[in-house]
CSV table of C-alpha atoms and ligand atoms in Angstrom, one decimal:
chain,number,residue,atom,x,y,z
C,181,MET,CA,0.0,0.0,0.0
C,182,VAL,CA,1.4,3.4,-0.9
C,183,ALA,CA,-1.6,5.6,-0.1
C,184,VAL,CA,-2.1,7.5,3.2
C,185,LYS,CA,-5.2,6.2,5.0
C,186,ILE,CA,-7.4,9.2,5.8
C,187,ASP,CA,-8.7,8.7,9.3
C,188,GLY,CA,-12.2,10.1,9.3
C,189,LYS,CA,-13.0,8.6,12.7
C,190,ALA,CA,-10.2,10.5,14.4
C,191,PHE,CA,-10.9,13.7,12.4
C,192,ALA,CA,-14.6,13.5,13.4
C,193,GLU,CA,-13.6,13.0,17.0
C,194,THR,CA,-11.6,16.2,16.8
C,195,VAL,CA,-14.5,18.1,15.2
C,196,ARG,CA,-16.9,16.8,17.9
C,197,GLY,CA,-14.5,17.9,20.6
C,198,ASP,CA,-14.5,21.4,19.1
C,199,LEU,CA,-18.3,21.4,19.0
C,200,ALA,CA,-18.6,20.3,22.6
C,201,LYS,CA,-16.5,23.4,23.7
C,202,HIS,CA,-18.7,25.8,21.7
C,203,VAL,CA,-21.8,24.1,23.0
C,204,GLU,CA,-20.6,24.5,26.6
C,205,GLN,CA,-19.8,28.1,25.9
C,206,LEU,CA,-23.3,28.7,24.5
C,207,GLN,CA,-24.8,27.2,27.6
C,208,ARG,CA,-22.5,29.1,30.0
C,209,GLU,CA,-22.9,32.5,28.4
C,210,HIS,CA,-26.4,32.4,27.0
C,211,GLY,CA,-28.1,29.4,28.7
C,212,ILE,CA,-28.9,27.9,25.3
C,213,THR,CA,-28.7,24.1,24.6
C,214,PRO,CA,-28.8,23.2,20.8
C,215,GLY,CA,-31.4,20.6,20.1
C,216,LEU,CA,-31.6,18.0,17.3
C,217,ALA,CA,-34.8,16.0,16.5
C,218,VAL,CA,-34.5,12.8,14.5
C,219,ILE,CA,-37.5,11.1,13.0
C,220,LEU,CA,-37.5,7.5,12.1
C,221,VAL,CA,-40.4,5.9,10.3
C,222,GLY,CA,-40.6,2.1,10.4
C,223,GLU,CA,-38.2,-0.5,11.8
C,224,ASP,CA,-35.2,-0.6,9.4
C,225,PRO,CA,-32.5,-2.1,11.7
C,226,ALA,CA,-29.6,-0.3,10.0
C,227,SER,CA,-31.4,3.0,10.3
C,228,GLU,CA,-32.0,2.3,14.0
C,229,VAL,CA,-28.3,1.9,14.6
C,230,TYR,CA,-27.6,5.3,12.9
C,231,VAL,CA,-30.4,6.9,15.0
C,232,ARG,CA,-28.9,5.4,18.2
C,233,ASN,CA,-25.3,6.5,17.3
C,234,LYS,CA,-26.5,10.0,16.4
C,235,GLY,CA,-28.4,10.3,19.7
C,236,LYS,CA,-25.5,9.2,21.7
C,237,GLN,CA,-23.0,11.6,20.0
C,238,THR,CA,-25.5,14.4,20.2
C,239,ARG,CA,-25.7,14.1,23.9
C,240,GLU,CA,-21.9,13.6,24.3
C,241,CYS,CA,-21.5,17.0,22.6
C,242,GLY,CA,-23.8,18.5,25.2
C,243,MET,CA,-26.7,19.0,22.8
C,244,ALA,CA,-30.3,17.8,23.4
C,245,SER,CA,-31.4,14.8,21.3
C,246,PHE,CA,-35.2,14.2,20.6
C,247,GLU,CA,-36.0,10.9,19.0
C,248,HIS,CA,-39.3,10.2,17.3
C,249,LYS,CA,-40.2,6.7,16.1
C,250,LEU,CA,-43.3,6.3,14.0
C,251,GLU,CA,-44.9,3.1,12.7
C,252,ALA,CA,-44.1,2.2,9.2
C,253,THR,CA,-47.8,2.4,8.5
C,254,SER,CA,-48.0,6.1,9.7
C,255,SER,CA,-49.6,8.4,7.2
C,256,GLU,CA,-48.1,11.4,5.5
C,257,ALA,CA,-50.5,13.6,7.4
C,258,GLU,CA,-49.2,12.3,10.8
C,259,LEU,CA,-45.6,12.9,9.8
C,260,LEU,CA,-46.5,16.4,8.5
C,261,ASP,CA,-48.2,17.1,11.9
C,262,LEU,CA,-45.0,16.0,13.8
C,263,ILE,CA,-42.8,18.2,11.6
C,264,GLY,CA,-45.2,21.1,12.2
C,265,SER,CA,-44.8,20.8,15.9
C,266,LEU,CA,-41.0,20.5,15.7
C,267,ASN,CA,-40.9,23.5,13.4
C,268,ALA,CA,-42.8,25.5,16.2
C,269,ASP,CA,-40.7,24.1,19.1
C,270,PRO,CA,-38.0,26.6,20.2
C,271,ALA,CA,-36.0,23.9,21.9
C,272,VAL,CA,-35.5,22.2,18.5
C,273,HIS,CA,-32.9,23.8,16.2
C,274,GLY,CA,-32.3,20.9,13.8
C,275,ILE,CA,-34.7,18.4,12.3
C,276,LEU,CA,-33.6,15.2,10.4
C,277,VAL,CA,-36.0,12.8,8.8
C,278,GLN,CA,-34.2,9.5,8.3
C,279,LEU,CA,-34.3,8.4,4.6
C,280,PRO,CA,-35.5,6.3,2.8
C,281,LEU,CA,-39.1,6.7,3.9
C,282,PRO,CA,-41.8,4.1,3.2
C,283,ALA,CA,-43.0,4.1,-0.3
C,284,HIS,CA,-46.5,5.4,0.5
C,285,ILE,CA,-44.9,8.7,1.8
C,286,ASP,CA,-43.8,11.5,-0.6
C,287,SER,CA,-40.3,12.2,0.5
C,288,ASP,CA,-40.0,15.6,-1.3
C,289,LYS,CA,-43.2,16.8,0.3
C,290,ILE,CA,-41.9,15.8,3.8
C,291,LEU,CA,-38.5,17.3,3.3
C,292,ASN,CA,-40.0,20.6,2.0
C,293,ALA,CA,-42.3,20.8,5.1
C,294,ILE,CA,-39.2,21.2,7.3
C,295,ASP,CA,-38.4,24.8,8.3
C,296,PRO,CA,-35.4,25.6,6.0
C,297,ALA,CA,-33.7,27.2,9.1
C,298,LYS,CA,-33.9,23.8,10.9
C,299,ASP,CA,-33.1,21.7,7.9
C,300,VAL,CA,-29.7,20.4,9.1
C,301,ASP,CA,-29.6,17.8,6.3
C,302,GLY,CA,-29.8,20.6,3.7
C,303,PHE,CA,-32.4,18.7,1.7
C,304,HIS,CA,-35.1,21.4,1.5
C,305,VAL,CA,-35.4,23.0,-2.0
C,306,SER,CA,-34.5,26.4,-0.5
C,307,ASN,CA,-31.3,25.1,0.9
C,308,VAL,CA,-30.5,23.2,-2.4
C,309,GLY,CA,-31.2,26.5,-4.3
C,310,LEU,CA,-29.1,28.6,-1.9
C,311,LEU,CA,-26.2,26.2,-2.2
C,312,GLY,CA,-26.5,26.0,-6.0
C,313,THR,CA,-26.4,29.8,-6.3
C,314,GLY,CA,-23.5,30.3,-3.9
C,315,GLN,CA,-25.6,31.8,-1.0
C,316,LYS,CA,-25.5,30.9,2.6
C,317,ALA,CA,-27.3,27.6,3.1
C,318,MET,CA,-27.5,24.5,5.3
C,319,VAL,CA,-25.0,22.1,3.6
C,320,PRO,CA,-25.7,18.4,3.3
C,321,CYS,CA,-23.7,16.5,5.9
C,322,THR,CA,-22.1,13.8,3.9
C,323,PRO,CA,-20.7,16.0,1.1
C,324,LEU,CA,-19.6,18.5,3.7
C,325,GLY,CA,-17.8,15.8,5.6
C,326,CYS,CA,-16.1,14.8,2.4
C,327,LEU,CA,-15.0,18.3,1.6
C,328,MET,CA,-13.6,18.8,5.1
C,329,LEU,CA,-11.5,15.6,4.7
C,330,LEU,CA,-10.3,16.7,1.2
C,331,ARG,CA,-9.4,20.2,2.4
C,332,HIS,CA,-7.6,18.8,5.4
C,333,HIS,CA,-5.6,16.2,3.6
C,334,HIS,CA,-5.1,17.9,0.2
C,335,GLY,CA,-5.2,21.6,1.0
C,336,LYS,CA,-6.4,23.8,-1.9
C,337,LEU,CA,-8.5,22.1,-4.5
C,338,ASP,CA,-8.2,24.8,-7.2
C,339,GLY,CA,-8.1,23.5,-10.8
C,340,LEU,CA,-8.1,19.8,-9.9
C,341,ASN,CA,-10.2,17.3,-11.9
C,342,ALA,CA,-12.8,15.8,-9.6
C,343,VAL,CA,-15.1,12.9,-10.6
C,344,VAL,CA,-18.2,12.2,-8.5
C,345,ILE,CA,-19.7,8.8,-9.2
C,346,GLY,CA,-23.4,9.1,-8.3
C,347,ARG,CA,-26.0,11.8,-8.8
C,348,SER,CA,-28.3,11.5,-5.8
C,349,ASN,CA,-29.9,14.5,-4.1
C,350,ILE,CA,-28.2,13.5,-0.8
C,351,VAL,CA,-24.7,12.8,-1.9
C,352,GLY,CA,-23.6,13.1,-5.5
C,353,LYS,CA,-25.3,16.4,-6.6
C,354,PRO,CA,-24.5,18.5,-3.5
C,355,MET,CA,-20.9,17.0,-3.5
C,356,ALA,CA,-20.5,18.3,-7.1
C,357,GLN,CA,-21.7,21.8,-6.0
C,358,LEU,CA,-19.2,22.0,-3.2
C,359,LEU,CA,-16.3,20.9,-5.4
C,360,LEU,CA,-17.3,23.4,-8.0
C,361,ARG,CA,-17.4,26.1,-5.3
C,362,ASP,CA,-13.8,25.1,-4.4
C,363,ASN,CA,-12.8,25.6,-8.0
C,364,CYS,CA,-12.5,21.9,-9.1
C,365,THR,CA,-13.4,20.9,-12.7
C,366,VAL,CA,-16.2,18.6,-11.8
C,367,THR,CA,-17.6,15.6,-13.7
C,368,ILE,CA,-20.6,13.7,-12.4
C,369,ALA,CA,-20.9,10.1,-13.5
C,370,HIS,CA,-23.9,7.8,-13.0
C,371,SER,CA,-25.4,4.5,-14.2
C,372,ARG,CA,-25.8,5.7,-17.8
C,373,SER,CA,-22.3,7.1,-18.1
C,374,ARG,CA,-20.3,5.6,-20.9
C,375,ASP,CA,-16.7,4.4,-20.3
C,376,LEU,CA,-16.8,5.0,-16.6
C,377,GLN,CA,-13.4,3.6,-16.0
C,378,ASN,CA,-11.7,6.2,-18.3
C,379,ILE,CA,-13.7,9.0,-16.7
C,380,VAL,CA,-12.5,8.0,-13.3
C,381,ARG,CA,-9.0,7.6,-14.6
C,382,SER,CA,-8.9,11.3,-15.5
C,383,ALA,CA,-9.6,12.3,-11.9
C,384,ASP,CA,-7.2,13.9,-9.3
C,385,ILE,CA,-10.1,13.5,-6.8
C,386,VAL,CA,-12.5,10.5,-6.9
C,387,ILE,CA,-15.7,10.6,-4.9
C,388,ALA,CA,-17.5,7.2,-5.0
C,389,ALA,CA,-21.2,7.4,-3.9
C,390,VAL,CA,-22.7,4.6,-5.9
C,391,GLY,CA,-24.0,1.9,-3.5
C,392,ARG,CA,-22.2,-0.9,-5.3
C,393,PRO,CA,-19.8,-2.9,-3.2
C,394,GLU,CA,-16.1,-2.3,-4.4
C,395,ILE,CA,-17.1,-1.4,-7.9
C,396,VAL,CA,-14.1,1.0,-8.2
C,397,THR,CA,-10.8,-0.9,-8.3
C,398,GLY,CA,-7.2,0.3,-8.4
C,399,ALA,CA,-7.1,-0.2,-12.2
C,400,TRP,CA,-9.6,2.8,-12.5
C,401,ILE,CA,-7.5,5.2,-10.4
C,402,LYS,CA,-4.9,7.6,-11.7
C,403,ALA,CA,-1.6,7.3,-9.8
C,404,GLY,CA,-1.5,9.8,-6.9
C,405,ALA,CA,-5.2,10.5,-6.9
C,406,THR,CA,-7.1,11.1,-3.7
C,407,VAL,CA,-10.1,8.7,-3.3
C,408,ILE,CA,-13.1,9.4,-1.0
C,409,ASP,CA,-15.3,6.4,-0.5
C,410,VAL,CA,-18.8,7.2,0.5
C,411,GLY,CA,-20.3,3.8,0.0
C,412,ILE,CA,-21.7,1.8,2.9
C,413,ASN,CA,-22.5,-1.7,1.8
C,414,ARG,CA,-23.2,-4.7,4.0
C,415,VAL,CA,-21.8,-7.9,2.4
C,416,GLU,CA,-21.0,-11.4,3.4
C,417,ARG,CA,-17.4,-12.5,3.0
C,418,ASP,CA,-16.2,-15.9,4.1
C,419,GLY,CA,-19.5,-16.5,5.9
C,420,ARG,CA,-19.2,-13.2,7.8
C,421,LYS,CA,-21.2,-10.0,7.5
C,422,LYS,CA,-19.0,-7.1,6.8
C,423,LEU,CA,-19.1,-3.4,5.8
C,424,VAL,CA,-17.4,-2.4,2.5
C,425,GLY,CA,-17.3,0.8,0.5
C,426,ASP,CA,-17.8,1.4,-3.2
C,427,VAL,CA,-14.0,1.2,-3.7
C,428,ASN,CA,-11.9,-1.9,-3.4
C,429,PHE,CA,-9.6,-0.5,-0.8
C,430,GLU,CA,-6.6,-2.9,-1.2
C,431,SER,CA,-6.1,-2.3,-5.0
C,432,ALA,CA,-7.0,1.4,-4.9
C,433,ALA,CA,-4.5,2.0,-2.0
C,434,GLU,CA,-1.7,0.7,-4.3
C,435,VAL,CA,-2.1,3.6,-6.7
C,436,ALA,CA,-3.8,6.4,-4.9
C,437,SER,CA,-1.9,8.9,-2.7
C,438,ALA,CA,-4.7,9.1,-0.1
C,439,ILE,CA,-7.9,7.1,0.5
C,440,THR,CA,-10.7,6.9,3.1
C,441,PRO,CA,-11.5,3.5,4.6
C,442,VAL,CA,-14.9,2.0,5.3
C,443,PRO,CA,-15.8,2.0,8.1
C,444,GLY,CA,-13.9,4.8,9.7
C,445,GLY,CA,-13.9,7.3,6.8
C,446,VAL,CA,-16.8,9.4,5.6
C,447,GLY,CA,-19.5,7.9,8.0
C,448,PRO,CA,-18.2,9.4,11.2
C,449,MET,CA,-17.7,12.8,9.4
C,450,THR,CA,-21.4,12.8,8.4
C,451,ILE,CA,-22.5,12.6,12.0
C,452,ALA,CA,-20.0,15.3,13.1
C,453,CYS,CA,-21.3,17.6,10.3
C,454,LEU,CA,-24.9,17.0,11.3
C,455,LEU,CA,-23.9,18.1,14.9
C,456,ALA,CA,-22.0,21.1,13.5
C,457,ASN,CA,-25.0,22.1,11.3
C,458,THR,CA,-27.2,21.9,14.4
C,459,LEU,CA,-25.0,24.3,16.3
C,460,THR,CA,-24.9,26.6,13.3
C,461,ALA,CA,-28.7,26.5,13.1
C,462,CYS,CA,-29.0,27.2,16.8
C,463,CYS,CA,-26.6,30.2,16.5
C,464,ARG,CA,-28.4,31.6,13.5
C,465,ALA,CA,-31.8,31.2,15.2
C,466,ARG,CA,-30.6,33.2,18.2
C,467,GLY,CA,-28.8,35.8,16.2
C,468,LEU,CA,-25.4,34.8,17.7
C,469,PRO,CA,-22.2,34.6,15.7
C,470,GLU,CA,-21.5,31.2,14.2
C,471,PRO,CA,-18.4,29.4,15.4
C,472,LEU,CA,-16.0,29.5,12.5
C,473,GLY,CA,-14.1,26.7,10.9
C,474,LEU,CA,-16.7,24.0,11.7
C,475,THR,CA,-18.9,24.2,8.6
C,476,ALA,CA,-18.1,25.3,5.1
A,756,NDP,N1,-21.1,7.4,4.6
A,756,NDP,C1,-22.2,8.1,4.7
A,756,NDP,O1,-22.3,9.0,5.6
A,756,NDP,C2,-23.3,7.9,3.7
A,756,NDP,C3,-23.2,6.8,2.9
A,756,NDP,N2,-24.1,6.6,1.9
A,756,NDP,C4,-23.8,5.5,1.0
A,756,NDP,O2,-23.4,6.0,-0.2
A,756,NDP,C5,-23.9,5.2,-1.3
A,756,NDP,C6,-24.7,6.1,-2.3
A,756,NDP,O3,-25.8,6.6,-1.6
A,756,NDP,P1,-27.0,7.4,-2.3
A,756,NDP,O4,-26.3,8.6,-3.1
A,756,NDP,O5,-28.0,7.7,-1.4
A,756,NDP,O6,-27.4,6.3,-3.4
A,756,NDP,P2,-28.5,6.3,-4.5
A,756,NDP,O7,-28.8,4.9,-4.7
A,756,NDP,O8,-29.5,7.3,-4.3
A,756,NDP,O9,-27.6,6.8,-5.8
A,756,NDP,C7,-26.6,6.0,-6.3
A,756,NDP,C8,-26.0,6.7,-7.6
A,756,NDP,O10,-25.0,5.8,-8.1
A,756,NDP,C9,-25.3,5.6,-9.5
A,756,NDP,N3,-25.0,4.3,-9.9
A,756,NDP,C10,-25.6,3.1,-9.5
A,756,NDP,N4,-24.9,2.0,-10.1
A,756,NDP,C11,-24.0,2.5,-10.9
A,756,NDP,C12,-23.0,2.0,-11.7
A,756,NDP,N5,-22.9,0.6,-11.9
A,756,NDP,N6,-22.2,2.8,-12.4
A,756,NDP,C13,-22.2,4.1,-12.2
A,756,NDP,N7,-23.1,4.8,-11.4
A,756,NDP,C14,-24.0,4.0,-10.8
A,756,NDP,C15,-26.8,5.9,-9.7
A,756,NDP,O11,-27.1,6.3,-11.0
A,756,NDP,P3,-28.5,6.7,-11.6
A,756,NDP,O12,-28.8,8.0,-11.0
A,756,NDP,O13,-28.3,6.6,-13.1
A,756,NDP,O14,-29.4,5.6,-11.1
A,756,NDP,C16,-27.1,7.0,-8.7
A,756,NDP,O15,-26.8,8.2,-9.2
A,756,NDP,C17,-24.6,4.1,-0.6
A,756,NDP,O16,-23.8,3.0,-0.5
A,756,NDP,C18,-25.1,4.6,0.7
A,756,NDP,O17,-25.3,3.7,1.7
A,756,NDP,C19,-25.2,7.4,1.7
A,756,NDP,C20,-25.3,8.5,2.6
A,756,NDP,C21,-24.4,8.8,3.6
A,757,GUE,N1,-32.0,12.1,6.2
A,757,GUE,C1,-30.9,11.4,6.2
A,757,GUE,N2,-29.6,11.9,6.3
A,757,GUE,C2,-28.5,11.1,6.2
A,757,GUE,O1,-27.4,11.7,6.3
A,757,GUE,C3,-28.7,9.7,6.0
A,757,GUE,C4,-30.0,9.2,5.8
A,757,GUE,N3,-31.1,10.1,5.9
A,757,GUE,N4,-30.2,7.9,5.6
A,757,GUE,C5,-29.1,7.0,5.6
A,757,GUE,C6,-27.7,7.6,5.2
A,757,GUE,C7,-26.6,6.8,5.6
A,757,GUE,N5,-25.9,7.7,6.6
A,757,GUE,C8,-24.8,7.3,7.3
A,757,GUE,C9,-24.4,8.1,8.3
A,757,GUE,C10,-23.3,7.6,9.2
A,757,GUE,C11,-22.7,6.4,8.9
A,757,GUE,C12,-21.6,6.0,9.9
A,757,GUE,O2,-21.5,6.5,11.0
A,757,GUE,N6,-20.8,5.0,9.5
A,757,GUE,C13,-19.8,4.6,10.3
A,757,GUE,C14,-20.1,3.3,11.1
A,757,GUE,C15,-20.8,2.2,10.3
A,757,GUE,C16,-21.1,1.0,11.1
A,757,GUE,O3,-20.2,0.3,11.6
A,757,GUE,O4,-22.4,0.6,11.1
A,757,GUE,C17,-18.5,4.3,9.5
A,757,GUE,O5,-18.6,4.4,8.3
A,757,GUE,O6,-17.4,4.2,10.1
A,757,GUE,C18,-23.1,5.6,7.9
A,757,GUE,C19,-24.1,6.1,7.1
A,757,GUE,C20,-26.5,8.8,6.7
A,757,GUE,N7,-27.6,8.9,5.9
A,758,MG,MG1,-31.2,7.6,-2.4
């Protein structure tokens, strides 16, 4: 292996440590506790693990965590009611609705019902529009976490070729916006892209957000590239359940100059950025200065 392993877990711990200090100061000087509400609809076991981890880390940072679990059969109207009450609750500064939602619920309608000022996922159309036009927005957590890792390990990204594989609203598209804002030349690839391998081979920065276990191998990577693996795929290897990314770590690490592992890469940064966005939302709501350097 020639590549440096980018330790997202350690970096996320540092970010959460900084957050905890700001939260403590907010409490001490203003008597304010930032609050994050998470809504989970249905019983998806993987989602429950995220919700539990998020709740634990939220409390460890000194913030308040409100968890709402709804039956999978809950109606859109019930969910809209809950969002309405959280929008009106001054103790709640951030609202996250865990995705995907059950098929009978219109996700866009739900996401757009969240007060944009409390939309810590950055999925509301207003925040998407603000980000796309270069205005102050809530920035989606996973792309923001990737950007923080890239800036930290690579420095300035000006003029670099970045290839984002995946065009979802939650990862691929906002990731491309952030890289463009940092002056990369951005290509977005997807399932209809022709000659994906050669597109990826042109990249100084590769962001894999595909949801296909280890689809990207070392043979696709330009020597010296930086590889950010967003994928979280549960697979069975040698009779054991295991978590792998969208990148084959072993082979990619032979050619890349730096690469994130799965687990321990982007995932922990996503949660750290969610908490950072909650603190930012809280400061904006109370007209207080935003702690610098935590969000983009
Ligand atoms: N670490 C973290 O914090 C997070 C991790 N994830 C993980 O990241 C991955 C992506 O998530 P998400 O964006 O929500 O996934 P989606 O399924 O919404 O999007 C996947 C994207 O990959 C594209 N794609 C699928 N197959 C191929 C292929 N063979 N070649 C090229 N492109 C392909 C799709 O193309 P098309 O649009 O044409 O269908 C689509 O744009 C998943 O593994 C998910 O679990 C997600 C969120 C947070
Ligand atoms: N509204 C909404 N916002 C999201 O941001 C969102 C979502 N819905 N739905 C699901 C995806 C997925 N996601 C992850 C977050 C953290 C880890 C994470 O912490 N991973 C750790 C541990 C993984 C483990 O061991 O289980 C790691 O990669 O090291 C993973 C995945 C956020 N998502
Ligand atoms: Mg999706």
